[in-house]
Short mmCIF file of C-alpha atoms in Angstrom, two decimals:
data_model
loop_
_atom_site.label_atom_id
_atom_site.label_comp_id
_atom_site.label_asym_id
_atom_site.label_seq_id
_atom_site.Cartn_x
_atom_site.Cartn_y
_atom_site.Cartn_z
CA MET G 1 1.06 46.64 7.32
CA ARG G 2 -0.50 44.06 9.63
CA ALA G 3 -1.80 40.82 8.16
CA PHE G 4 -2.54 37.37 9.52
CA GLY G 5 -1.59 38.44 13.05
CA LEU G 6 1.84 39.64 11.94
CA GLU G 7 3.41 43.02 11.34
CA ILE G 8 4.77 42.80 7.78
CA THR G 9 7.13 45.49 6.58
CA ARG G 10 9.22 46.00 3.49
CA GLN G 11 12.77 45.81 4.74
CA LYS G 12 15.70 47.30 2.96
CA ALA G 13 17.23 43.84 2.57
CA VAL G 14 14.32 42.81 0.40
CA ALA G 15 16.01 44.53 -2.53
CA ASN G 16 18.69 41.83 -2.41
CA LEU G 17 16.22 38.98 -2.72
CA ALA G 18 16.30 36.94 -5.92
CA ARG G 19 13.85 34.49 -7.41
CA PRO G 20 15.36 31.02 -7.86
CA ASP G 21 13.72 30.70 -11.29
CA ASP G 22 15.72 33.72 -12.48
CA ARG G 23 19.08 32.23 -11.61
CA GLY G 24 20.97 30.70 -14.48
CA GLY G 25 17.99 30.82 -16.80
CA TRP G 26 16.97 27.21 -16.07
CA TRP G 27 13.30 28.07 -15.71
CA ARG G 28 12.96 28.37 -19.49
CA ALA G 29 14.06 24.74 -19.79
CA VAL G 30 11.29 23.69 -17.44
CA MET G 31 8.68 25.36 -19.60
CA GLU G 32 9.94 23.82 -22.83
CA SER G 33 7.99 20.92 -24.27
CA PHE G 34 11.19 19.65 -25.89
CA THR G 35 14.71 20.95 -26.35
CA GLY G 36 14.76 24.01 -28.57
CA ALA G 37 11.01 24.56 -28.55
CA TRP G 38 11.26 28.17 -27.44
CA GLN G 39 13.61 29.08 -30.31
CA ARG G 40 11.00 27.77 -32.73
CA ASN G 41 8.20 29.62 -30.93
CA ILE G 42 6.48 26.33 -30.05
CA GLU G 43 4.55 26.80 -26.84
CA ILE G 44 2.49 24.32 -24.83
CA LYS G 45 -0.10 26.21 -22.86
CA HIS G 46 -0.93 24.96 -19.39
CA GLU G 47 -4.64 25.61 -19.88
CA ASP G 48 -4.72 23.55 -23.08
CA VAL G 49 -2.90 20.62 -21.50
CA MET G 50 -5.25 20.67 -18.51
CA SER G 51 -8.22 20.41 -20.87
CA TYR G 52 -7.07 17.01 -22.19
CA HIS G 53 -9.33 14.37 -20.68
CA ALA G 54 -6.56 12.02 -19.52
CA VAL G 55 -4.69 14.79 -17.67
CA TYR G 56 -7.91 16.04 -16.10
CA ALA G 57 -8.95 12.53 -15.10
CA CYS G 58 -5.60 11.62 -13.50
CA MET G 59 -5.29 14.85 -11.55
CA THR G 60 -8.86 14.92 -10.27
CA LEU G 61 -8.75 11.21 -9.39
CA ILE G 62 -5.65 11.62 -7.24
CA ALA G 63 -6.90 14.86 -5.67
CA SER G 64 -10.34 13.49 -4.83
CA ASP G 65 -8.97 10.26 -3.36
CA ILE G 66 -6.65 12.19 -1.05
CA ALA G 67 -9.26 14.84 -0.21
CA LYS G 68 -11.71 12.27 1.14
CA LEU G 69 -9.19 11.22 3.81
CA ARG G 70 -10.02 12.83 7.14
CA ILE G 71 -7.17 14.74 8.81
CA LYS G 72 -6.60 13.36 12.31
CA LEU G 73 -4.68 14.95 15.16
CA VAL G 74 -2.80 12.18 16.96
CA GLU G 75 -0.88 12.15 20.22
CA LYS G 76 2.02 9.91 21.18
CA GLY G 77 1.26 8.01 24.37
CA ALA G 78 3.60 6.71 27.06
CA THR G 79 3.87 3.38 25.24
CA GLY G 80 4.90 5.05 21.98
CA ILE G 81 1.52 4.39 20.29
CA TRP G 82 -0.10 7.24 18.38
CA LYS G 83 -3.79 7.72 19.18
CA GLU G 84 -6.32 10.24 17.90
CA THR G 85 -6.87 13.14 20.25
CA GLU G 86 -8.29 16.66 20.50
CA ASN G 87 -6.43 19.89 21.14
CA PRO G 88 -8.09 23.31 21.01
CA ALA G 89 -4.97 24.84 19.46
CA PHE G 90 -4.76 22.52 16.44
CA SER G 91 -8.00 20.56 15.96
CA PRO G 92 -10.26 23.44 14.75
CA VAL G 93 -8.04 24.44 11.79
CA LEU G 94 -7.76 20.78 10.71
CA ARG G 95 -11.55 20.45 10.62
CA LYS G 96 -12.20 23.84 8.96
CA PRO G 97 -9.07 25.31 7.32
CA ASN G 98 -10.75 28.58 6.32
CA ARG G 99 -14.18 30.13 6.02
CA HIS G 100 -14.33 29.65 2.23
CA GLN G 101 -13.55 25.96 1.94
CA THR G 102 -14.42 22.67 3.55
CA ARG G 103 -11.69 20.24 4.48
CA ILE G 104 -12.25 18.30 1.25
CA GLN G 105 -12.14 21.40 -0.94
CA PHE G 106 -8.99 22.59 0.82
CA LEU G 107 -7.12 19.31 0.26
CA GLU G 108 -8.29 19.15 -3.36
CA SER G 109 -6.92 22.64 -4.00
CA TRP G 110 -3.66 21.68 -2.30
CA VAL G 111 -3.12 18.53 -4.39
CA LEU G 112 -4.29 20.05 -7.69
CA SER G 113 -1.91 22.98 -7.26
CA LYS G 114 0.96 20.60 -6.56
CA LEU G 115 0.18 18.32 -9.51
CA GLY G 116 -0.61 21.13 -11.94
CA ARG G 117 2.21 23.54 -11.09
CA GLY G 118 4.61 21.44 -9.03
CA ASN G 119 4.15 23.73 -6.02
CA ALA G 120 1.47 24.23 -3.39
CA TYR G 121 1.72 27.41 -1.31
CA ILE G 122 -0.41 27.53 1.86
CA LEU G 123 -0.58 30.78 3.77
CA LYS G 124 -0.99 30.63 7.56
CA GLY G 125 -3.32 32.98 9.38
CA ARG G 126 -2.58 33.50 13.07
CA ASP G 127 -4.41 34.92 16.06
CA ASP G 128 -2.92 37.25 18.66
CA ARG G 129 -1.35 34.27 20.44
CA GLY G 130 0.50 33.21 17.31
CA ILE G 131 -1.64 30.06 16.90
CA VAL G 132 -2.45 29.09 13.31
CA THR G 133 -6.21 29.47 12.89
CA THR G 134 -6.61 29.53 9.09
CA LEU G 135 -4.91 27.98 6.08
CA HIS G 136 -5.32 29.32 2.52
CA VAL G 137 -4.07 27.67 -0.67
CA LEU G 138 -2.51 30.46 -2.75
CA ASP G 139 -2.49 30.82 -6.51
CA PRO G 140 0.89 29.37 -7.59
CA ASN G 141 0.98 31.88 -10.47
CA LEU G 142 1.01 34.75 -7.97
CA THR G 143 3.44 33.36 -5.40
CA PHE G 144 7.21 33.22 -5.76
CA PRO G 145 10.02 32.06 -3.46
CA LEU G 146 12.84 34.53 -2.84
CA VAL G 147 16.32 33.83 -1.54
CA ALA G 148 18.40 36.44 0.27
CA ASP G 149 22.16 36.73 0.00
CA ASN G 150 22.55 35.05 3.39
CA GLY G 151 20.35 32.11 2.35
CA ASP G 152 17.17 33.16 4.17
CA VAL G 153 13.98 32.31 2.28
CA PHE G 154 11.04 34.66 1.76
CA TYR G 155 7.92 34.52 -0.38
CA GLN G 156 6.48 37.22 -2.57
CA LEU G 157 2.67 37.21 -2.42
CA ASN G 158 0.66 39.19 -4.93
CA ALA G 159 -2.84 40.48 -4.26
CA ASP G 160 -5.32 37.70 -3.47
CA ASN G 161 -8.62 38.90 -2.02
CA VAL G 162 -9.80 35.39 -1.09
CA ALA G 163 -6.70 34.89 1.07
CA GLY G 164 -6.98 38.42 2.48
CA ILE G 165 -3.93 39.85 0.68
CA GLU G 166 -4.75 43.38 -0.44
CA SER G 167 -1.45 44.22 -2.12
CA GLN G 168 1.91 42.68 -2.87
CA VAL G 169 3.79 41.69 0.28
CA ILE G 170 6.90 39.71 1.13
CA VAL G 171 6.65 37.32 4.08
CA PRO G 172 9.23 35.08 5.76
CA ALA G 173 9.22 31.35 5.05
CA ARG G 174 7.75 30.54 8.48
CA GLU G 175 4.41 31.97 7.32
CA ILE G 176 4.14 29.69 4.29
CA ILE G 177 3.71 25.95 3.97
CA HIS G 178 5.48 25.14 0.72
CA ASP G 179 4.79 21.63 -0.56
CA ARG G 180 6.80 21.04 -3.72
CA PHE G 181 7.05 18.17 -6.16
CA ASN G 182 9.99 16.87 -8.24
CA CYS G 183 12.54 19.60 -7.46
CA ILE G 184 14.74 18.73 -10.41
CA TYR G 185 16.40 22.10 -10.95
CA HIS G 186 16.15 23.95 -7.64
CA PRO G 187 15.20 22.79 -4.11
CA LEU G 188 12.65 25.60 -3.75
CA VAL G 189 10.92 25.16 -7.11
CA GLY G 190 8.98 22.01 -7.93
CA THR G 191 8.09 20.78 -11.38
CA SER G 192 4.75 19.38 -12.45
CA PRO G 193 4.22 15.99 -14.07
CA LEU G 194 2.80 18.02 -16.97
CA MET G 195 6.40 18.83 -17.86
CA ALA G 196 6.83 15.20 -18.91
CA CYS G 197 3.49 14.68 -20.61
CA GLY G 198 2.61 18.12 -21.97
CA LEU G 199 3.66 17.30 -25.52
CA THR G 200 1.75 14.00 -25.38
CA ALA G 201 -1.37 15.79 -24.19
CA THR G 202 -1.01 18.33 -27.02
CA GLN G 203 -0.74 15.47 -29.48
CA GLY G 204 -3.92 13.95 -28.09
CA LEU G 205 -5.73 17.27 -28.43
CA SER G 206 -4.55 17.55 -32.04
CA ILE G 207 -5.88 14.07 -32.79
CA GLN G 208 -9.23 14.97 -31.27
CA SER G 209 -9.36 18.20 -33.29
CA THR G 210 -8.56 16.27 -36.48
CA LEU G 211 -11.29 13.73 -35.80
CA THR G 212 -13.75 16.50 -34.99
CA ARG G 213 -13.08 18.32 -38.26
CA THR G 214 -13.33 15.07 -40.21
CA TYR G 215 -16.70 14.17 -38.71
CA GLN G 216 -17.97 17.72 -39.19
CA ASN G 217 -17.08 17.27 -42.83
CA GLY G 218 -19.10 14.08 -43.02
CA GLY G 219 -16.03 11.87 -42.75
CA ILE G 220 -14.58 13.25 -46.00
CA THR G 221 -10.91 14.19 -45.86
CA PRO G 222 -9.49 17.20 -47.76
CA GLY G 223 -8.48 16.64 -51.36
CA ILE G 224 -7.86 18.20 -54.77
CA LEU G 225 -9.79 18.47 -58.02
CA SER G 226 -7.52 17.72 -60.94
CA ALA G 227 -8.15 18.28 -64.64
CA PRO G 228 -6.49 16.41 -67.51
CA SER G 229 -5.20 19.66 -69.01
CA ALA G 230 -4.46 23.23 -68.03
CA ILE G 231 -7.39 25.46 -67.06
CA GLU G 232 -7.68 29.17 -66.56
CA ASP G 233 -7.51 30.70 -63.10
CA ALA G 234 -11.07 31.97 -63.32
CA THR G 235 -12.34 28.50 -64.19
CA ALA G 236 -10.32 26.94 -61.35
CA GLN G 237 -11.72 29.46 -58.87
CA ARG G 238 -15.27 28.83 -60.08
CA LEU G 239 -14.88 25.04 -59.72
CA LYS G 240 -13.37 25.41 -56.28
CA GLU G 241 -16.18 27.61 -55.03
CA HIS G 242 -18.76 25.29 -56.54
CA TRP G 243 -17.18 22.25 -54.86
CA GLU G 244 -16.86 23.88 -51.43
CA THR G 245 -20.42 25.18 -51.57
CA ASN G 246 -22.11 21.97 -52.68
CA TYR G 247 -19.94 19.09 -51.46
CA THR G 248 -18.34 20.07 -48.14
CA GLY G 249 -19.64 20.58 -44.62
CA ASP G 250 -23.28 19.56 -44.31
CA ASN G 251 -23.31 18.72 -48.03
CA ALA G 252 -20.27 16.43 -47.86
CA LYS G 253 -22.29 13.26 -48.51
CA LYS G 254 -24.03 14.55 -51.62
CA VAL G 255 -23.23 12.90 -54.92
CA ALA G 256 -20.89 14.92 -57.12
CA VAL G 257 -21.08 14.59 -60.91
CA LEU G 258 -17.79 15.52 -62.53
CA GLY G 259 -17.25 16.20 -66.20
CA ASP G 260 -14.48 17.26 -68.55
CA GLY G 261 -12.14 14.68 -67.00
CA LEU G 262 -12.19 16.23 -63.52
CA LYS G 263 -11.11 13.86 -60.73
CA PHE G 264 -11.17 14.20 -56.90
CA GLU G 265 -8.15 12.84 -55.02
CA ARG G 266 -7.72 12.75 -51.23
CA MET G 267 -4.72 14.59 -49.82
CA ALA G 268 -4.93 13.30 -46.21
CA MET G 269 -5.12 9.84 -44.73
CA THR G 270 -8.35 8.59 -43.27
CA SER G 271 -8.61 8.06 -39.52
CA VAL G 272 -8.30 4.31 -40.11
CA GLU G 273 -5.16 4.72 -42.20
CA ALA G 274 -3.60 7.05 -39.65
CA GLN G 275 -4.60 4.76 -36.74
CA LEU G 276 -5.77 7.80 -34.84
CA ILE G 277 -7.74 5.78 -32.31
CA GLU G 278 -4.68 3.68 -31.44
CA GLN G 279 -2.54 6.82 -31.17
CA LEU G 280 -5.15 8.49 -28.98
CA LYS G 281 -5.11 5.46 -26.66
CA TRP G 282 -1.32 5.60 -26.57
CA THR G 283 -1.32 9.23 -25.44
CA VAL G 284 -3.63 8.34 -22.55
CA GLU G 285 -1.38 5.46 -21.50
CA VAL G 286 1.68 7.72 -21.51
CA ILE G 287 -0.07 10.33 -19.37
CA CYS G 288 -1.24 7.67 -16.90
CA SER G 289 2.32 6.38 -16.60
CA VAL G 290 3.57 9.88 -15.76
CA PHE G 291 0.99 10.27 -12.98
CA HIS G 292 1.50 6.61 -11.90
CA VAL G 293 -2.22 5.95 -12.26
CA PRO G 294 -3.45 2.57 -13.60
CA ALA G 295 -4.99 3.19 -17.02
CA TYR G 296 -8.19 1.32 -16.21
CA LYS G 297 -8.98 3.91 -13.52
CA VAL G 298 -9.43 6.58 -16.21
CA GLY G 299 -11.39 4.34 -18.57
CA ILE G 300 -8.61 2.90 -20.74
CA GLY G 301 -8.24 -0.85 -21.08
CA ALA G 302 -10.14 -3.68 -19.46
CA ILE G 303 -11.00 -3.54 -15.77
CA PRO G 304 -9.04 -6.27 -13.92
CA SER G 305 -10.91 -9.21 -12.47
CA SER G 306 -12.25 -8.84 -8.93
CA ASN G 307 -9.97 -11.48 -7.44
CA ASN G 308 -7.02 -9.09 -7.26
CA VAL G 309 -8.74 -5.80 -6.48
CA GLU G 310 -6.97 -5.52 -3.13
CA ALA G 311 -3.52 -5.92 -4.68
CA LEU G 312 -4.35 -3.34 -7.37
CA GLY G 313 -5.54 -0.92 -4.71
CA VAL G 314 -2.31 -1.31 -2.76
CA GLU G 315 -0.29 -0.71 -5.93
CA TYR G 316 -2.26 2.45 -6.75
CA TYR G 317 -1.82 3.71 -3.18
CA SER G 318 1.91 3.04 -3.02
CA GLN G 319 2.72 4.52 -6.44
CA ALA G 320 0.29 7.40 -6.88
CA LEU G 321 -0.94 8.43 -3.42
CA GLN G 322 1.46 7.52 -0.62
CA ARG G 323 4.15 10.11 -1.36
CA LEU G 324 1.58 12.91 -1.67
CA ILE G 325 -0.18 11.85 1.54
CA GLU G 326 2.99 11.71 3.61
CA ASP G 327 4.14 15.07 2.21
CA ILE G 328 0.90 16.66 3.42
CA GLU G 329 1.26 15.11 6.88
CA LEU G 330 4.85 16.33 7.28
CA CYS G 331 4.03 19.80 5.96
CA LEU G 332 1.14 20.15 8.42
CA ASP G 333 3.27 18.92 11.32
CA GLU G 334 5.96 21.51 10.62
CA GLY G 335 3.62 24.26 9.49
CA LEU G 336 1.38 24.12 12.56
CA GLY G 337 4.34 23.77 14.91
CA ILE G 338 2.68 21.01 16.90
CA GLY G 339 5.91 19.61 18.31
CA ALA G 340 7.06 16.04 18.84
CA LYS G 341 4.15 15.03 21.07
CA TYR G 342 1.46 15.61 18.45
CA GLY G 343 1.19 14.80 14.77
CA THR G 344 -1.24 14.73 11.87
CA GLU G 345 -2.39 11.69 9.94
CA LEU G 346 -4.74 11.22 7.02
CA ASP G 347 -7.24 8.50 7.83
CA LEU G 348 -6.55 5.76 5.27
CA ASP G 349 -9.65 3.83 6.33
CA ASN G 350 -11.68 6.00 3.95
CA LEU G 351 -9.84 4.40 1.02
CA LEU G 352 -11.48 1.10 2.02
CA ARG G 353 -14.90 2.58 2.77
CA MET G 354 -16.35 1.50 -0.59
CA ASP G 355 -14.65 -1.93 -0.48
CA SER G 356 -16.72 -3.64 2.22
CA THR G 357 -15.13 -7.04 1.57
CA ALA G 358 -11.60 -5.76 2.14
CA LEU G 359 -12.70 -3.80 5.23
CA MET G 360 -14.39 -6.86 6.78
CA LYS G 361 -11.30 -8.94 6.03
CA VAL G 362 -9.08 -6.45 7.86
CA VAL G 363 -11.41 -6.35 10.86
CA LYS G 364 -11.86 -10.12 11.00
CA GLU G 365 -8.16 -10.89 10.78
CA GLY G 366 -7.52 -8.41 13.58
CA ALA G 367 -9.07 -10.81 16.10
CA GLY G 368 -6.61 -11.59 18.86
CA VAL G 369 -4.79 -8.30 18.23
CA MET G 370 -7.58 -5.71 18.31
CA LYS G 371 -10.23 -5.22 20.95
CA ILE G 372 -13.82 -5.90 19.96
CA ASP G 373 -14.64 -2.22 20.41
CA GLU G 374 -11.71 -1.29 18.14
CA GLN G 375 -13.01 -3.65 15.48
CA ARG G 376 -16.52 -2.21 15.81
CA HIS G 377 -15.11 1.33 15.61
CA ARG G 378 -13.60 0.53 12.19
CA LEU G 379 -17.12 -0.36 11.05
CA GLY G 380 -18.68 2.76 12.56
CA LEU G 381 -20.41 0.85 15.36
CA GLU G 382 -20.78 1.80 19.01
CA PRO G 383 -18.84 0.01 21.80
CA THR G 384 -20.51 -3.01 23.33
CA VAL G 385 -20.54 -4.62 26.76
CA GLY G 386 -17.40 -6.70 27.25
CA GLY G 387 -15.78 -5.33 24.10
CA ASN G 388 -12.92 -3.50 25.81
CA THR G 389 -10.62 -6.50 25.77
CA VAL G 390 -8.81 -8.78 23.34
CA TYR G 391 -10.39 -12.19 22.70
CA LEU G 392 -8.58 -15.28 21.50
CA GLN G 393 -9.69 -18.89 21.21
CA GLN G 394 -8.56 -21.27 23.96
CA GLN G 395 -6.77 -23.78 21.71
CA ASN G 396 -3.99 -21.30 20.91
CA TYR G 397 -0.89 -21.96 23.02
CA SER G 398 2.58 -20.44 23.03
CA LEU G 399 5.48 -22.40 21.58
CA GLU G 400 7.05 -22.47 25.04
CA ALA G 401 3.99 -24.15 26.52
CA LEU G 402 3.87 -26.70 23.71
CA ALA G 403 7.56 -27.51 24.17
CA LYS G 404 7.01 -28.17 27.88
CA ARG G 405 4.03 -30.35 27.06
CA ASP G 406 6.14 -32.45 24.68
CA ALA G 407 8.77 -32.75 27.43
CA GLY G 408 6.17 -34.22 29.76
CA ASP G 409 5.38 -31.08 31.68
CA ASP G 410 2.08 -29.33 32.09
CA PRO G 411 1.17 -27.47 28.83
CA PHE G 412 0.71 -24.22 30.78
CA GLY G 413 4.31 -24.26 31.98
CA LYS G 414 3.93 -25.85 35.46
CA ALA G 415 5.86 -29.03 36.21
CA SER G 416 3.57 -32.01 36.68
CA ALA G 417 3.72 -33.37 40.24
CA THR G 418 3.72 -37.11 41.00
CA PRO G 419 0.10 -38.09 41.54
CA GLU G 420 -0.71 -38.98 45.13
CA PRO G 421 -2.00 -42.55 45.71
CA SER G 422 -5.70 -42.90 46.26
CA PRO G 423 -6.75 -43.50 49.88
CA PRO G 424 -7.45 -47.20 50.64
CA ALA G 425 -11.02 -48.27 50.44
CA ALA G 426 -12.73 -48.65 53.80
CA GLU G 427 -13.07 -52.30 54.97
CA GLU G 428 -16.57 -53.66 55.34
CA PRO G 429 -17.49 -54.37 59.00
CA LYS G 430 -17.35 -58.04 59.98
CA ILE G 431 -20.52 -59.71 61.53
CA ASP G 432 -20.34 -62.88 63.64
CA PRO G 433 -22.59 -65.86 62.61
CA SER G 434 -25.01 -65.54 65.55
CA THR G 435 -25.72 -61.93 64.84
CA ALA G 436 -26.25 -62.74 61.17
CA GLU G 437 -28.81 -65.49 61.99
CA ARG G 438 -30.71 -63.10 64.30
CA LEU G 439 -30.85 -60.38 61.67
CA PHE G 440 -32.07 -62.86 59.05
CA ALA G 441 -34.83 -64.07 61.35
CA VAL G 442 -35.97 -60.51 61.99
CA SER G 443 -36.17 -59.82 58.27
CA GLU G 444 -38.14 -63.01 57.63
CA ALA G 445 -40.64 -62.09 60.32
CA ALA G 446 -41.10 -58.67 58.85
#
């Protein structure tokens, strides 16, 4: 069959391909919430863990922060500096990866797949020239890496109508961008952070379910009715039905009048006694630590003071975002086959777009290094007359010039010459006495 500009056939050698997660049986260990869970039939479902608010908040926060970064195509100049450029072979697919998704939606799907399943599989679509024109994020549940006996890697793709896959096919590794995370057990199979916090998320969901049932019961915990002496089964059943009908659920806060020595005793601890709120907060903190996200970003704990927002932002970027961002850049470079001259970068300026103070500080402190037009470009402003140069105040001198000044030389590096003597003043003309008397007489007459 022909798909994505390629002729894909089922070769005989495909029968010798093996999934890495079938080798040695280690995949079961990845899916366990704790050692021995599968023997006890204890299963943590991915869908349930994803529904826990802390997991959802951490994953969507990271994915949305990365997705808002614009993908730039950059070119390496003669001086070794990378500058943004345009190329008809690569730029279109970076702006519009496929006809179903925008750039932001595409990156969100990429990062969420990687965080949720540990693997992101991106299928390349090519034109007749072999140029990559579309990129589709595949369902990680329907995509599997395969390894041949000689070490070659293939991928099994099951039907996916959105990506244009009509039936199961096996494609070579060059047609897939495989971004994987935490390859603990096999270099081709990543593991999700949910592996480390799945049990904690399940605990948090159990706490929420317990609190929900308690509040639905009017805050009354389960208990027992005890009598001072033995009672018949029929009487016990009648009392039980009467109690459940009249004093549980919506009727939990009604006043019960007990006779014949009956007494109600709680069997479970109250939410205060169990410290459920503190435990719920603890589960969120554990999950945030696994995703390397500061807890205050998902609504836990006090928001830090504004005097260290920049430092907190740098910490969040370096711990939670940087690795994921650089993985995407490298995967795109190799996947698009753009060579050593070109590269892709995610525009980090968008992380500062909402922090105007930090952005202005960066631009202002770039004076003397950046051109005026470059500074204005960071602020989204047009170039201005005279802005295509670097400006620096006149009082700044090099250390070399200052050293020469201290040595008695000219501060700009030129040796001071011995000053030439000033020319002698012209002598006043001398006038004889007779001429002076004649001139005086003329002036008196006038």
